[in-house]
Amino acid sequence: MHKQTRIAAAVLMTVGGFSAWAQTPSDAPTTQMERVTITGSAIKRLDAETAVPVTVFRMKDIQQQGLTTVEQILGTLTASQASLGTSQAVGSSTGGASFADLRGVGANKTLVLLNGRRIANNAFDGSAPDLNMIPMAAIDRIEVLRDGASALYGTDAIGGVINFITRKEYQGGTVTVGAEVPQHAGGKSQSANAGFGFGDLETQGFNVLGFVDFQKQDRINGSQRPFNTRYDGGISGSPSPGNYYQDPDVWYNPAAPDCKNGTFIIPAGDGTSCYMTTSNFVDYIPKTERVSGMIKGELKLGADHVLGAEYFVTRSNVKTLIAPVPFGFLPMNRLRPDGTPNPYFPTNAALDPAFNGVKPDNSDGLVGETVTDGGATIQPGYVIARWRDMPNGQRGDSNTNTQQRLTLSLEGNISGWDYAVGISRNQNKVDEKLISGYANGPLIYEGVLTGVINPFGEQSAAGQALLDKAGAAGLILFGKGTTTNIDARASREVGDWFGAGRQAALAVGTEFRKEKFVQQANSDYATIVVDSTGIDPATYSAGSRKVSAVYSELNVPLLKSLDVTAAVRYDKYNDFGNTTNPKFSFRFQPLKEVLVRGSYSTGFRAPSLYELNAAQTYTNSGTVNDPLLCPTGTGSPAVCKAQFMVLNGGNLELQPEKSKNATLGLMVQPMPNLSVGLDFWWVRLKNQIGVIGDDSLFKPENYALFSQYFYRNASNQLSTNGNQCPGANCGYVDVRQQNLGGANTNGIDITANYRLNTGVGTFTLGMNSTYVAKFEYQDFRNGPWNQNVNVYSGTGPVFRWQHTLTGNWSKDDFAAGATLHYKSGYFDVLTKDYGPNNVANYATLDVFGSWKPMKGATLTLGVHNLTDRDPPLSYQTQVFQAGYDPRYASAIGRAYYVRASYDF
């Protein structure tokens, strides 16, 4: 059976395709159906027998649309509420990872498979596999199960399953090159891949194939798009020239009150100090390079058995830029160590020359403290400076992520049983290096204290020399995760028990998995750059676990038009216990034009090794207001618009997240070549694992609920300086992992596909839409329910509507098409500075045309975002980019792409 025909039959909805259950067009060639395994079932069956909602992305369609990364592809999937994308590596230690989030219940509750088997989770947080690590060039199709599947796959399969399926029995060769050029500055990308295959499995008894892929994306920096000029984003109290104070509630700046003779500084609102906007320095899109390769071989053993081996490796490098280093606590003496006046000490009559701490009892006094190895001490009358190290330039980091997997498999048929066994070894390794702009904190500290570095203006030769010397680059974090997996399954027909004319089928399976991970800071280097990074030098997280499981699935036709399926899986974890999860589904087709299906299941997500074992470390919050001391959002920079110290870490007492899932679908074919589907879905979660988001945790009206997590210092404040934590003067917020409350969401997926054959060509129309009727969640156990649909709450919004509409035309050697992407608007995060904001709907239109000038060759030209739609304004502070939300909209704008491929 031809592979493309088999794929088309395998799915209910295909982008630009037809329903699997729909009647075959009269002009289609007659083919013999073969039994295959479909994502969401362990039983090998005829494609059209599946009762689960699956969306399939075919690589042919993906290539025409100019999509070159998994992140871009899944961005078109309406069942996915958000993707933590590569751009979120900017300012955050994600290793450049990208994750999917089906149903909006969390990226860690979407299971990612490669050829039906797990790959290792991202080593930096252990929550989910990095989508960027998938070997794109080798992929044949992507199957997305839009239903819970813990009864078959175990942990993580609550929101759904994404299964990347590589090419099989490929023969010949292929080469593809492509480029994309935005209309506006920055963001150019290039891609190239090549593949080969030889050997016919049926006639020669073997097949070997291999693919390599290269992708490169140039950065778009903060000055190449105007979105951060919509408002003053990335506000910081550490500007250049710097602020200074003795009383932390009263700040001064030599540029105040106008705050114009500095770098992106603005009035702080108190008439004496300045803030700085940092978003101009932040990459909208980082610079990325990705190389992947895969080799796969199959050897036929006799008539009924196939021995297989596959190896893939992907190396991704992501380089990001953010604003220069802020120093939030720099004591400055009136006199240099030789007794001469410090020429940079501010001439302010309001300063107390005998100042010895902000508390009458001197509990906060620093006078006499030795602050560096050089022995310099803080003198009476000092000031504290908050300054940004502009001379050393933007902070840059380089994240290298390497994923590899080796799999050996054997499958075939024994005595009527279709079987498959396999063993795989997976590894993910991530290194984060700081490559520019970072500084040796103790040297900066001493240079300001002793009057060598000027935090208020131009540097002397000595000051610049010390700043140059203080520049520090090196490896800051590294992590490695490994997963060893052994699995086996078998299925067979067991008889027509009820005279339905179709056989009942049984599947059984087992799995054993061992997981290990470690994440560690380079402590010596991390110590000297802690002011620059907020990364605790003591960071060391490690853990391991063993998992064993057995499962079974039984499909029984009760009538010619009705069959039911039951599945159950038992998982045993050596670190928290065991869990059993069943699933029941049915498929009813009273007429060939009508299909009804439904399912009910329970699911679970085991606490990740990172969530259980992460080190107790101190880092910075987002830019927020102290809910107790700055409830109105205006006041002292020490408590308003600041980044406070938070305590992160794992929790060995965590329990699994649990879920209940249900679906009910109706598919109809009212006329030939037209199919329409409605799939209602419900997900109910409890015991969610996570941390309370900044927008909820620091909301003044929630302070009574969350005050238990706030640990204030002797001044009743939260620390903004990493040097104070841990320590007696450390004020922090405890945001360690915990089992929070629940979440409830439900909605409907709508699909429609129509094909029209005419004298001028074939037209294909497709619609893939998701409507979310309800999404509510709790910040903590038994807490109030927060409504999230079309409202930015917690970490972001949940979109009421998402659509992907496609229209394609083809005739002979020519084809053209258009895709419309749509996200509904939402009520933005509330801010005291800018008031209510309704984020507008976001719709973009992509178009393409292709031509086959000769056999095997295809040339495709296209435009992404044809109307050059700007991202809608958002005041979010969840990620570093300002003026819009990069998780839901693209900064690239209109971009032209070309792709040429040749198959031989």
Short mmCIF file of N, CA and C in Angstrom, two decimals, residues 654-779:
data_model
loop_
_atom_site.label_atom_id
_atom_site.label_comp_id
_atom_site.label_asym_id
_atom_site.label_seq_id
_atom_site.Cartn_x
_atom_site.Cartn_y
_atom_site.Cartn_z
N LEU A 654 6.21 15.81 47.26
CA LEU A 654 5.24 16.01 46.20
C LEU A 654 4.52 14.72 45.85
N GLN A 655 3.23 14.85 45.52
CA GLN A 655 2.42 13.73 45.06
C GLN A 655 2.09 13.93 43.59
N PRO A 656 1.72 12.86 42.88
CA PRO A 656 1.42 13.00 41.45
C PRO A 656 0.21 13.91 41.20
N GLU A 657 0.26 14.58 40.07
CA GLU A 657 -0.93 15.25 39.57
C GLU A 657 -1.88 14.18 39.02
N LYS A 658 -3.16 14.40 39.19
CA LYS A 658 -4.14 13.43 38.71
C LYS A 658 -5.18 14.14 37.85
N SER A 659 -5.75 13.39 36.91
CA SER A 659 -6.71 14.00 36.00
C SER A 659 -7.84 13.04 35.68
N LYS A 660 -8.93 13.64 35.20
CA LYS A 660 -10.02 12.91 34.56
C LYS A 660 -10.26 13.57 33.21
N ASN A 661 -10.32 12.77 32.18
CA ASN A 661 -10.48 13.26 30.81
C ASN A 661 -11.70 12.63 30.18
N ALA A 662 -12.40 13.39 29.35
CA ALA A 662 -13.54 12.85 28.60
C ALA A 662 -13.62 13.55 27.25
N THR A 663 -14.06 12.80 26.25
CA THR A 663 -14.30 13.38 24.93
C THR A 663 -15.59 12.81 24.37
N LEU A 664 -16.24 13.57 23.50
CA LEU A 664 -17.43 13.12 22.77
C LEU A 664 -17.40 13.78 21.40
N GLY A 665 -17.35 12.96 20.36
CA GLY A 665 -17.19 13.50 19.02
C GLY A 665 -18.28 13.09 18.07
N LEU A 666 -18.58 13.97 17.13
CA LEU A 666 -19.55 13.72 16.06
C LEU A 666 -18.92 14.13 14.75
N MET A 667 -18.85 13.19 13.80
CA MET A 667 -18.31 13.45 12.49
C MET A 667 -19.35 13.11 11.44
N VAL A 668 -19.55 14.01 10.50
CA VAL A 668 -20.56 13.78 9.47
C VAL A 668 -19.95 14.09 8.10
N GLN A 669 -20.50 13.41 7.09
CA GLN A 669 -20.11 13.67 5.71
C GLN A 669 -21.41 13.97 4.95
N PRO A 670 -21.86 15.22 5.00
CA PRO A 670 -23.16 15.56 4.41
C PRO A 670 -23.20 15.46 2.90
N MET A 671 -22.05 15.51 2.26
CA MET A 671 -21.97 15.40 0.80
C MET A 671 -20.60 14.86 0.44
N PRO A 672 -20.46 14.30 -0.75
CA PRO A 672 -19.15 13.76 -1.14
C PRO A 672 -18.06 14.82 -1.03
N ASN A 673 -16.93 14.41 -0.54
CA ASN A 673 -15.74 15.26 -0.42
C ASN A 673 -15.86 16.35 0.63
N LEU A 674 -16.89 16.31 1.46
CA LEU A 674 -17.02 17.26 2.57
C LEU A 674 -17.17 16.49 3.87
N SER A 675 -16.35 16.80 4.85
CA SER A 675 -16.45 16.19 6.17
C SER A 675 -16.37 17.27 7.23
N VAL A 676 -17.16 17.11 8.27
CA VAL A 676 -17.21 18.07 9.38
C VAL A 676 -17.13 17.28 10.68
N GLY A 677 -16.32 17.76 11.60
CA GLY A 677 -16.18 17.07 12.88
C GLY A 677 -16.29 18.02 14.05
N LEU A 678 -16.93 17.54 15.12
CA LEU A 678 -17.03 18.26 16.39
C LEU A 678 -16.54 17.31 17.48
N ASP A 679 -15.54 17.74 18.23
CA ASP A 679 -15.03 16.93 19.35
C ASP A 679 -15.09 17.76 20.62
N PHE A 680 -16.02 17.41 21.52
CA PHE A 680 -16.10 18.05 22.83
C PHE A 680 -15.09 17.38 23.75
N TRP A 681 -14.47 18.17 24.60
CA TRP A 681 -13.46 17.60 25.50
C TRP A 681 -13.56 18.26 26.88
N TRP A 682 -13.22 17.47 27.89
CA TRP A 682 -13.23 17.93 29.28
C TRP A 682 -11.95 17.41 29.95
N VAL A 683 -11.29 18.26 30.71
CA VAL A 683 -10.12 17.86 31.50
C VAL A 683 -10.29 18.44 32.90
N ARG A 684 -10.15 17.59 33.89
CA ARG A 684 -10.22 18.02 35.29
C ARG A 684 -8.96 17.58 36.00
N LEU A 685 -8.24 18.53 36.60
CA LEU A 685 -6.96 18.26 37.24
C LEU A 685 -7.03 18.53 38.73
N LYS A 686 -6.22 17.81 39.49
CA LYS A 686 -6.02 18.15 40.90
C LYS A 686 -4.57 17.87 41.26
N ASN A 687 -4.15 18.45 42.38
CA ASN A 687 -2.78 18.29 42.88
C ASN A 687 -1.74 18.84 41.91
N GLN A 688 -2.06 19.92 41.21
CA GLN A 688 -1.09 20.47 40.26
C GLN A 688 0.21 20.84 40.95
N ILE A 689 1.33 20.51 40.30
CA ILE A 689 2.64 20.81 40.83
C ILE A 689 3.15 22.09 40.19
N GLY A 690 3.66 22.97 41.01
CA GLY A 690 4.21 24.20 40.44
C GLY A 690 4.49 25.23 41.50
N VAL A 691 4.67 26.44 41.06
CA VAL A 691 4.88 27.58 41.95
C VAL A 691 3.82 28.62 41.62
N ILE A 692 3.49 29.41 42.60
CA ILE A 692 2.50 30.46 42.39
C ILE A 692 3.12 31.55 41.53
N GLY A 693 2.45 31.94 40.47
CA GLY A 693 2.97 32.94 39.56
C GLY A 693 3.09 34.30 40.20
N ASP A 694 4.05 35.10 39.69
CA ASP A 694 4.28 36.44 40.24
C ASP A 694 3.02 37.30 40.22
N ASP A 695 2.25 37.21 39.15
CA ASP A 695 1.09 38.09 39.02
C ASP A 695 0.04 37.80 40.09
N SER A 696 -0.01 36.57 40.57
CA SER A 696 -0.92 36.23 41.66
C SER A 696 -0.26 36.42 43.02
N LEU A 697 1.00 36.00 43.11
CA LEU A 697 1.70 36.03 44.40
C LEU A 697 1.89 37.45 44.91
N PHE A 698 2.18 38.39 44.01
CA PHE A 698 2.47 39.76 44.43
C PHE A 698 1.28 40.70 44.26
N LYS A 699 0.10 40.14 44.04
CA LYS A 699 -1.09 40.97 43.93
C LYS A 699 -1.53 41.40 45.34
N PRO A 700 -1.69 42.71 45.58
CA PRO A 700 -1.99 43.18 46.95
C PRO A 700 -3.22 42.53 47.57
N GLU A 701 -4.26 42.33 46.77
CA GLU A 701 -5.48 41.75 47.35
C GLU A 701 -5.31 40.28 47.73
N ASN A 702 -4.21 39.64 47.26
CA ASN A 702 -3.95 38.25 47.62
C ASN A 702 -2.97 38.11 48.79
N TYR A 703 -2.50 39.25 49.33
CA TYR A 703 -1.41 39.15 50.31
C TYR A 703 -1.82 38.38 51.56
N ALA A 704 -3.05 38.54 51.99
CA ALA A 704 -3.50 37.81 53.17
C ALA A 704 -3.46 36.30 52.93
N LEU A 705 -3.71 35.89 51.68
CA LEU A 705 -3.70 34.47 51.35
C LEU A 705 -2.28 33.92 51.28
N PHE A 706 -1.35 34.75 50.78
CA PHE A 706 -0.01 34.27 50.49
C PHE A 706 1.05 34.78 51.46
N SER A 707 0.67 35.49 52.51
CA SER A 707 1.67 36.06 53.42
C SER A 707 2.56 34.99 54.05
N GLN A 708 2.06 33.75 54.09
CA GLN A 708 2.85 32.66 54.67
C GLN A 708 4.13 32.38 53.89
N TYR A 709 4.18 32.84 52.64
CA TYR A 709 5.35 32.59 51.81
C TYR A 709 6.35 33.75 51.85
N PHE A 710 6.03 34.84 52.51
CA PHE A 710 6.90 36.02 52.55
C PHE A 710 7.71 36.01 53.85
N TYR A 711 9.02 36.01 53.72
CA TYR A 711 9.93 36.02 54.86
C TYR A 711 10.75 37.31 54.78
N ARG A 712 10.39 38.27 55.61
CA ARG A 712 10.98 39.61 55.54
C ARG A 712 12.18 39.73 56.47
N ASN A 713 13.09 40.66 56.15
CA ASN A 713 14.27 40.86 56.98
C ASN A 713 13.94 41.79 58.15
N ALA A 714 14.97 42.16 58.89
CA ALA A 714 14.75 42.97 60.09
C ALA A 714 14.14 44.32 59.78
N SER A 715 14.28 44.78 58.53
CA SER A 715 13.68 46.06 58.13
C SER A 715 12.28 45.87 57.58
N ASN A 716 11.75 44.64 57.68
CA ASN A 716 10.42 44.31 57.17
C ASN A 716 10.35 44.41 55.65
N GLN A 717 11.50 44.22 55.00
CA GLN A 717 11.56 44.33 53.55
C GLN A 717 12.01 43.01 52.92
N LEU A 718 11.86 42.94 51.60
CA LEU A 718 12.37 41.84 50.81
C LEU A 718 13.68 42.28 50.15
N SER A 719 14.65 41.42 50.12
CA SER A 719 15.95 41.75 49.57
C SER A 719 15.88 41.84 48.04
N THR A 720 16.67 42.77 47.50
CA THR A 720 16.82 42.87 46.05
C THR A 720 18.25 42.56 45.63
N ASN A 721 19.08 42.21 46.59
CA ASN A 721 20.49 41.96 46.34
C ASN A 721 20.82 40.51 46.65
N GLY A 722 21.35 39.79 45.65
CA GLY A 722 21.66 38.39 45.83
C GLY A 722 22.72 38.13 46.88
N ASN A 723 23.57 39.12 47.17
CA ASN A 723 24.61 38.93 48.18
C ASN A 723 24.05 38.78 49.58
N GLN A 724 22.80 39.18 49.78
CA GLN A 724 22.20 39.11 51.11
C GLN A 724 21.58 37.74 51.40
N CYS A 725 21.48 36.88 50.39
CA CYS A 725 20.80 35.60 50.56
C CYS A 725 21.71 34.44 50.15
N PRO A 726 21.79 33.41 51.00
CA PRO A 726 21.17 33.33 52.32
C PRO A 726 21.94 34.19 53.32
N GLY A 727 21.32 34.43 54.47
CA GLY A 727 21.94 35.24 55.50
C GLY A 727 20.90 35.82 56.42
N ALA A 728 21.36 36.39 57.53
CA ALA A 728 20.44 36.92 58.55
C ALA A 728 19.63 38.09 58.02
N ASN A 729 20.16 38.81 57.04
CA ASN A 729 19.47 39.99 56.50
C ASN A 729 18.78 39.70 55.18
N CYS A 730 18.48 38.44 54.93
CA CYS A 730 17.84 38.03 53.67
C CYS A 730 16.33 38.07 53.82
N GLY A 731 15.68 38.91 53.03
CA GLY A 731 14.23 38.89 52.92
C GLY A 731 13.85 38.26 51.60
N TYR A 732 13.00 37.25 51.62
CA TYR A 732 12.74 36.49 50.40
C TYR A 732 11.30 35.97 50.40
N VAL A 733 10.92 35.45 49.23
CA VAL A 733 9.61 34.82 49.07
C VAL A 733 9.85 33.35 48.71
N ASP A 734 9.19 32.46 49.44
CA ASP A 734 9.35 31.02 49.24
C ASP A 734 8.47 30.57 48.06
N VAL A 735 9.10 30.21 46.95
CA VAL A 735 8.35 29.75 45.78
C VAL A 735 8.78 28.33 45.40
N ARG A 736 9.13 27.53 46.40
CA ARG A 736 9.49 26.15 46.11
C ARG A 736 8.29 25.35 45.60
N GLN A 737 8.59 24.25 44.92
CA GLN A 737 7.55 23.42 44.32
C GLN A 737 6.60 22.89 45.38
N GLN A 738 5.33 22.83 45.00
CA GLN A 738 4.32 22.27 45.89
C GLN A 738 3.13 21.79 45.08
N ASN A 739 2.32 20.93 45.70
CA ASN A 739 1.05 20.55 45.09
C ASN A 739 0.06 21.68 45.32
N LEU A 740 -0.32 22.33 44.24
CA LEU A 740 -1.26 23.45 44.32
C LEU A 740 -2.68 22.92 44.21
N GLY A 741 -3.56 23.76 43.76
CA GLY A 741 -4.95 23.35 43.63
C GLY A 741 -5.23 22.63 42.33
N GLY A 742 -6.46 22.77 41.85
CA GLY A 742 -6.88 22.06 40.66
C GLY A 742 -7.05 22.98 39.47
N ALA A 743 -7.49 22.38 38.37
CA ALA A 743 -7.81 23.13 37.16
C ALA A 743 -8.92 22.38 36.43
N ASN A 744 -9.84 23.13 35.86
CA ASN A 744 -10.92 22.56 35.07
C ASN A 744 -10.99 23.28 33.74
N THR A 745 -11.03 22.53 32.67
CA THR A 745 -11.16 23.16 31.36
C THR A 745 -11.99 22.26 30.46
N ASN A 746 -12.74 22.88 29.57
CA ASN A 746 -13.49 22.13 28.58
C ASN A 746 -13.72 23.01 27.37
N GLY A 747 -14.03 22.38 26.26
CA GLY A 747 -14.26 23.12 25.02
C GLY A 747 -14.59 22.18 23.90
N ILE A 748 -14.38 22.66 22.68
CA ILE A 748 -14.72 21.88 21.50
C ILE A 748 -13.71 22.14 20.40
N ASP A 749 -13.28 21.08 19.73
CA ASP A 749 -12.48 21.18 18.52
C ASP A 749 -13.40 21.03 17.32
N ILE A 750 -13.25 21.89 16.36
CA ILE A 750 -14.09 21.88 15.16
C ILE A 750 -13.19 21.70 13.95
N THR A 751 -13.49 20.69 13.15
CA THR A 751 -12.71 20.46 11.94
C THR A 751 -13.66 20.36 10.75
N ALA A 752 -13.20 20.83 9.62
CA ALA A 752 -13.96 20.71 8.38
C ALA A 752 -13.00 20.64 7.21
N ASN A 753 -13.31 19.79 6.25
CA ASN A 753 -12.46 19.62 5.08
C ASN A 753 -13.33 19.42 3.85
N TYR A 754 -12.96 20.10 2.77
CA TYR A 754 -13.74 20.01 1.54
C TYR A 754 -12.79 19.97 0.36
N ARG A 755 -13.09 19.10 -0.58
CA ARG A 755 -12.27 18.98 -1.79
C ARG A 755 -13.17 19.14 -3.01
N LEU A 756 -12.73 19.97 -3.96
CA LEU A 756 -13.51 20.25 -5.15
C LEU A 756 -12.62 20.06 -6.38
N ASN A 757 -13.01 19.14 -7.23
CA ASN A 757 -12.29 18.91 -8.48
C ASN A 757 -12.96 19.69 -9.60
N THR A 758 -12.20 20.50 -10.31
CA THR A 758 -12.73 21.31 -11.40
C THR A 758 -11.81 21.21 -12.60
N GLY A 759 -12.25 21.81 -13.69
CA GLY A 759 -11.43 21.81 -14.88
C GLY A 759 -10.19 22.66 -14.76
N VAL A 760 -10.18 23.56 -13.79
CA VAL A 760 -9.01 24.43 -13.62
C VAL A 760 -8.13 23.99 -12.46
N GLY A 761 -8.40 22.82 -11.90
CA GLY A 761 -7.58 22.32 -10.82
C GLY A 761 -8.39 21.80 -9.65
N THR A 762 -7.70 21.31 -8.66
CA THR A 762 -8.31 20.78 -7.44
C THR A 762 -8.16 21.78 -6.32
N PHE A 763 -9.27 22.09 -5.67
CA PHE A 763 -9.29 23.01 -4.54
C PHE A 763 -9.55 22.22 -3.26
N THR A 764 -8.77 22.50 -2.24
CA THR A 764 -8.94 21.85 -0.94
C THR A 764 -9.03 22.92 0.13
N LEU A 765 -10.09 22.86 0.92
CA LEU A 765 -10.31 23.80 2.01
C LEU A 765 -10.30 23.05 3.33
N GLY A 766 -9.66 23.61 4.33
CA GLY A 766 -9.62 22.97 5.64
C GLY A 766 -9.77 23.97 6.77
N MET A 767 -10.39 23.53 7.86
CA MET A 767 -10.54 24.36 9.05
C MET A 767 -10.19 23.52 10.27
N ASN A 768 -9.40 24.10 11.14
CA ASN A 768 -9.03 23.48 12.40
C ASN A 768 -9.21 24.55 13.47
N SER A 769 -10.23 24.40 14.31
CA SER A 769 -10.57 25.43 15.29
C SER A 769 -10.75 24.81 16.67
N THR A 770 -10.44 25.60 17.67
CA THR A 770 -10.67 25.19 19.06
C THR A 770 -11.35 26.32 19.81
N TYR A 771 -12.45 25.98 20.48
CA TYR A 771 -13.18 26.92 21.32
C TYR A 771 -13.07 26.43 22.76
N VAL A 772 -12.56 27.27 23.65
CA VAL A 772 -12.44 26.92 25.07
C VAL A 772 -13.60 27.57 25.81
N ALA A 773 -14.48 26.75 26.32
CA ALA A 773 -15.65 27.27 27.03
C ALA A 773 -15.31 27.65 28.46
N LYS A 774 -14.35 26.91 29.05
CA LYS A 774 -14.05 27.13 30.47
C LYS A 774 -12.61 26.79 30.75
N PHE A 775 -11.94 27.63 31.51
CA PHE A 775 -10.64 27.30 32.08
C PHE A 775 -10.53 28.05 33.40
N GLU A 776 -10.48 27.30 34.47
CA GLU A 776 -10.33 27.88 35.79
C GLU A 776 -9.28 27.09 36.55
N TYR A 777 -8.59 27.77 37.45
CA TYR A 777 -7.52 27.11 38.19
C TYR A 777 -7.43 27.71 39.59
N GLN A 778 -6.77 26.96 40.47
CA GLN A 778 -6.51 27.42 41.83
C GLN A 778 -5.01 27.62 42.01
N ASP A 779 -4.65 28.69 42.74
CA ASP A 779 -3.24 28.93 43.03
C ASP A 779 -2.72 28.00 44.11
#
